[in-house]
Amino acid sequence: MRNTAAFNEGREGDVAGLVREVQGRVGALADLLHGLSEEVVEGSDATGAVVARVSGAGRLLGLTVDPRAMRDLDHVAMSAAIQGAIGAARSEVGERLARAMAGLTPGLTPNLAPDLTADAGANTPPGDPLAPYVRALLREE
């Protein structure tokens, strides 16, 4: 990202080029999120008695419970197994998102939720050239 690097180094650079670069990244991110939302991910509890299916957006699509678990587990253990399966599936969605984001931002340290209102440099991935400008914009409001 040539124009982003120019702004990061304190040079003015080409504003129209920077906007095109940002729009390209936003488009790529939208495509990535759309593709991920179309996926179906499965996860199971620690015993394998319950399997949960969630969408790429994390919405629960279905549960499969082993018939033996229905017989052997009480309501508390069944609840824990269901929560474990859903958590495992959603965790896999998060891992897929993190891997995909790493592919979108080569060379940057993954940090999916930086605190842009913090002091300069805090919680900012190294090489994130726009973070100081976003922080400055948020302070002006």
GROMACS .gro file of C-alpha atoms in nm:
model
  141
    1MET     CA    1   0.000   0.000   0.000
    2ARG     CA    2   0.211   0.275  -0.140
    3ASN     CA    3  -0.009   0.573  -0.047
    4THR     CA    4  -0.069   0.449   0.306
    5ALA     CA    5   0.306   0.419   0.357
    6ALA     CA    6   0.353   0.778   0.239
    7PHE     CA    7   0.104   0.906   0.497
    8ASN     CA    8   0.262   0.689   0.766
    9GLU     CA    9   0.602   0.845   0.695
   10GLY     CA   10   0.459   1.195   0.729
   11ARG     CA   11   0.451   1.272   0.357
   12GLU     CA   12   0.128   1.393   0.205
   13GLY     CA   13   0.108   1.139  -0.072
   14ASP     CA   14  -0.187   1.101  -0.305
   15VAL     CA   15  -0.514   1.141  -0.113
   16ALA     CA   16  -0.723   0.999  -0.398
   17GLY     CA   17  -0.485   0.701  -0.416
   18LEU     CA   18  -0.513   0.651  -0.041
   19VAL     CA   19  -0.893   0.652  -0.066
   20ARG     CA   20  -0.878   0.394  -0.346
   21GLU     CA   21  -0.647   0.174  -0.136
   22VAL     CA   22  -0.878   0.199   0.165
   23GLN     CA   23  -1.183   0.123  -0.051
   24GLY     CA   24  -1.003  -0.182  -0.190
   25ARG     CA   25  -0.932  -0.308   0.161
   26VAL     CA   26  -1.290  -0.243   0.273
   27GLY     CA   27  -1.418  -0.434  -0.031
   28ALA     CA   28  -1.185  -0.724   0.042
   29LEU     CA   29  -1.298  -0.728   0.405
   30ALA     CA   30  -1.666  -0.725   0.302
   31ASP     CA   31  -1.603  -1.016   0.064
   32LEU     CA   32  -1.420  -1.204   0.339
   33LEU     CA   33  -1.702  -1.155   0.590
   34HIS     CA   34  -1.966  -1.252   0.336
   35GLY     CA   35  -1.776  -1.569   0.248
   36LEU     CA   36  -1.731  -1.657   0.613
   37SER     CA   37  -2.100  -1.599   0.690
   38GLU     CA   38  -2.188  -1.859   0.424
   39GLU     CA   39  -1.983  -2.130   0.597
   40VAL     CA   40  -2.118  -2.387   0.844
   41VAL     CA   41  -1.883  -2.485   1.125
   42GLU     CA   42  -1.919  -2.774   1.370
   43GLY     CA   43  -1.787  -2.809   1.721
   44SER     CA   44  -1.835  -3.068   1.993
   45ASP     CA   45  -1.814  -3.077   2.368
   46ALA     CA   46  -1.520  -3.243   2.544
   47THR     CA   47  -1.689  -3.586   2.547
   48GLY     CA   48  -1.818  -3.570   2.189
   49ALA     CA   49  -2.173  -3.630   2.307
   50VAL     CA   50  -2.305  -3.303   2.164
   51VAL     CA   51  -2.221  -3.151   1.827
   52ALA     CA   52  -2.323  -2.794   1.745
   53ARG     CA   53  -2.346  -2.641   1.397
   54VAL     CA   54  -2.310  -2.264   1.370
   55SER     CA   55  -2.300  -2.025   1.078
   56GLY     CA   56  -1.987  -1.828   0.997
   57ALA     CA   57  -2.154  -1.539   1.177
   58GLY     CA   58  -2.178  -1.751   1.494
   59ARG     CA   59  -2.556  -1.813   1.480
   60LEU     CA   60  -2.661  -2.154   1.610
   61LEU     CA   61  -2.801  -2.367   1.328
   62GLY     CA   62  -2.850  -2.699   1.503
   63LEU     CA   63  -2.752  -2.945   1.773
   64THR     CA   64  -2.699  -3.318   1.758
   65VAL     CA   65  -2.711  -3.502   2.089
   66ASP     CA   66  -2.594  -3.861   2.122
   67PRO     CA   67  -2.884  -4.073   2.255
   68ARG     CA   68  -2.659  -4.215   2.529
   69ALA     CA   69  -2.597  -3.862   2.654
   70MET     CA   70  -2.972  -3.809   2.684
   71ARG     CA   71  -2.985  -4.114   2.908
   72ASP     CA   72  -2.660  -4.070   3.102
   73LEU     CA   73  -2.638  -3.693   3.163
   74ASP     CA   74  -2.849  -3.497   3.404
   75HIS     CA   75  -2.980  -3.153   3.308
   76VAL     CA   76  -2.676  -2.969   3.449
   77ALA     CA   77  -2.423  -3.188   3.265
   78MET     CA   78  -2.632  -3.172   2.946
   79SER     CA   79  -2.639  -2.794   2.967
   80ALA     CA   80  -2.261  -2.784   3.010
   81ALA     CA   81  -2.214  -3.020   2.713
   82ILE     CA   82  -2.437  -2.804   2.493
   83GLN     CA   83  -2.257  -2.487   2.597
   84GLY     CA   84  -1.922  -2.656   2.535
   85ALA     CA   85  -2.021  -2.766   2.185
   86ILE     CA   86  -2.154  -2.423   2.090
   87GLY     CA   87  -1.845  -2.257   2.236
   88ALA     CA   88  -1.615  -2.491   2.042
   89ALA     CA   89  -1.795  -2.418   1.714
   90ARG     CA   90  -1.790  -2.042   1.770
   91SER     CA   91  -1.426  -2.060   1.869
   92GLU     CA   92  -1.349  -2.230   1.537
   93VAL     CA   93  -1.533  -1.950   1.356
   94GLY     CA   94  -1.315  -1.699   1.541
   95GLU     CA   95  -1.000  -1.887   1.444
   96ARG     CA   96  -1.106  -1.896   1.079
   97LEU     CA   97  -1.173  -1.522   1.089
   98ALA     CA   98  -0.833  -1.456   1.246
   99ARG     CA   99  -0.658  -1.666   0.980
  100ALA     CA  100  -0.847  -1.490   0.702
  101MET     CA  101  -0.769  -1.147   0.849
  102ALA     CA  102  -0.402  -1.239   0.868
  103GLY     CA  103  -0.418  -1.311   0.497
  104LEU     CA  104  -0.576  -0.971   0.432
  105THR     CA  105  -0.313  -0.783   0.629
  106PRO     CA  106   0.022  -0.950   0.557
  107GLY     CA  107   0.300  -0.836   0.785
  108LEU     CA  108   0.074  -0.701   1.058
  109THR     CA  109   0.040  -0.859   1.399
  110PRO     CA  110  -0.317  -0.993   1.435
  111ASN     CA  111  -0.514  -0.770   1.669
  112LEU     CA  112  -0.882  -0.791   1.584
  113ALA     CA  113  -0.999  -0.539   1.842
  114PRO     CA  114  -0.743  -0.263   1.893
  115ASP     CA  115  -0.835   0.016   2.132
  116LEU     CA  116  -0.811   0.313   1.897
  117THR     CA  117  -0.893   0.560   2.173
  118ALA     CA  118  -0.586   0.464   2.378
  119ASP     CA  119  -0.258   0.653   2.383
  120ALA     CA  120  -0.044   0.641   2.070
  121GLY     CA  121   0.114   0.302   2.021
  122ALA     CA  122  -0.091   0.120   2.282
  123ASN     CA  123  -0.273  -0.190   2.152
  124THR     CA  124  -0.181  -0.097   1.795
  125PRO     CA  125  -0.043  -0.361   1.563
  126PRO     CA  126   0.304  -0.270   1.443
  127GLY     CA  127   0.287  -0.124   1.097
  128ASP     CA  128  -0.073  -0.004   1.122
  129PRO     CA  129  -0.025   0.326   0.944
  130LEU     CA  130  -0.377   0.461   0.987
  131ALA     CA  131  -0.414   0.405   1.363
  132PRO     CA  132  -0.271   0.746   1.468
  133TYR     CA  133  -0.507   0.923   1.229
  134VAL     CA  134  -0.809   0.729   1.354
  135ARG     CA  135  -0.714   0.805   1.715
  136ALA     CA  136  -0.677   1.174   1.630
  137LEU     CA  137  -1.016   1.173   1.461
  138LEU     CA  138  -1.180   1.008   1.761
  139ARG     CA  139  -1.026   1.264   1.999
  140GLU     CA  140  -1.169   1.552   1.795
  141GLU     CA  141  -1.529   1.442   1.844
   0.00000   0.00000   0.00000
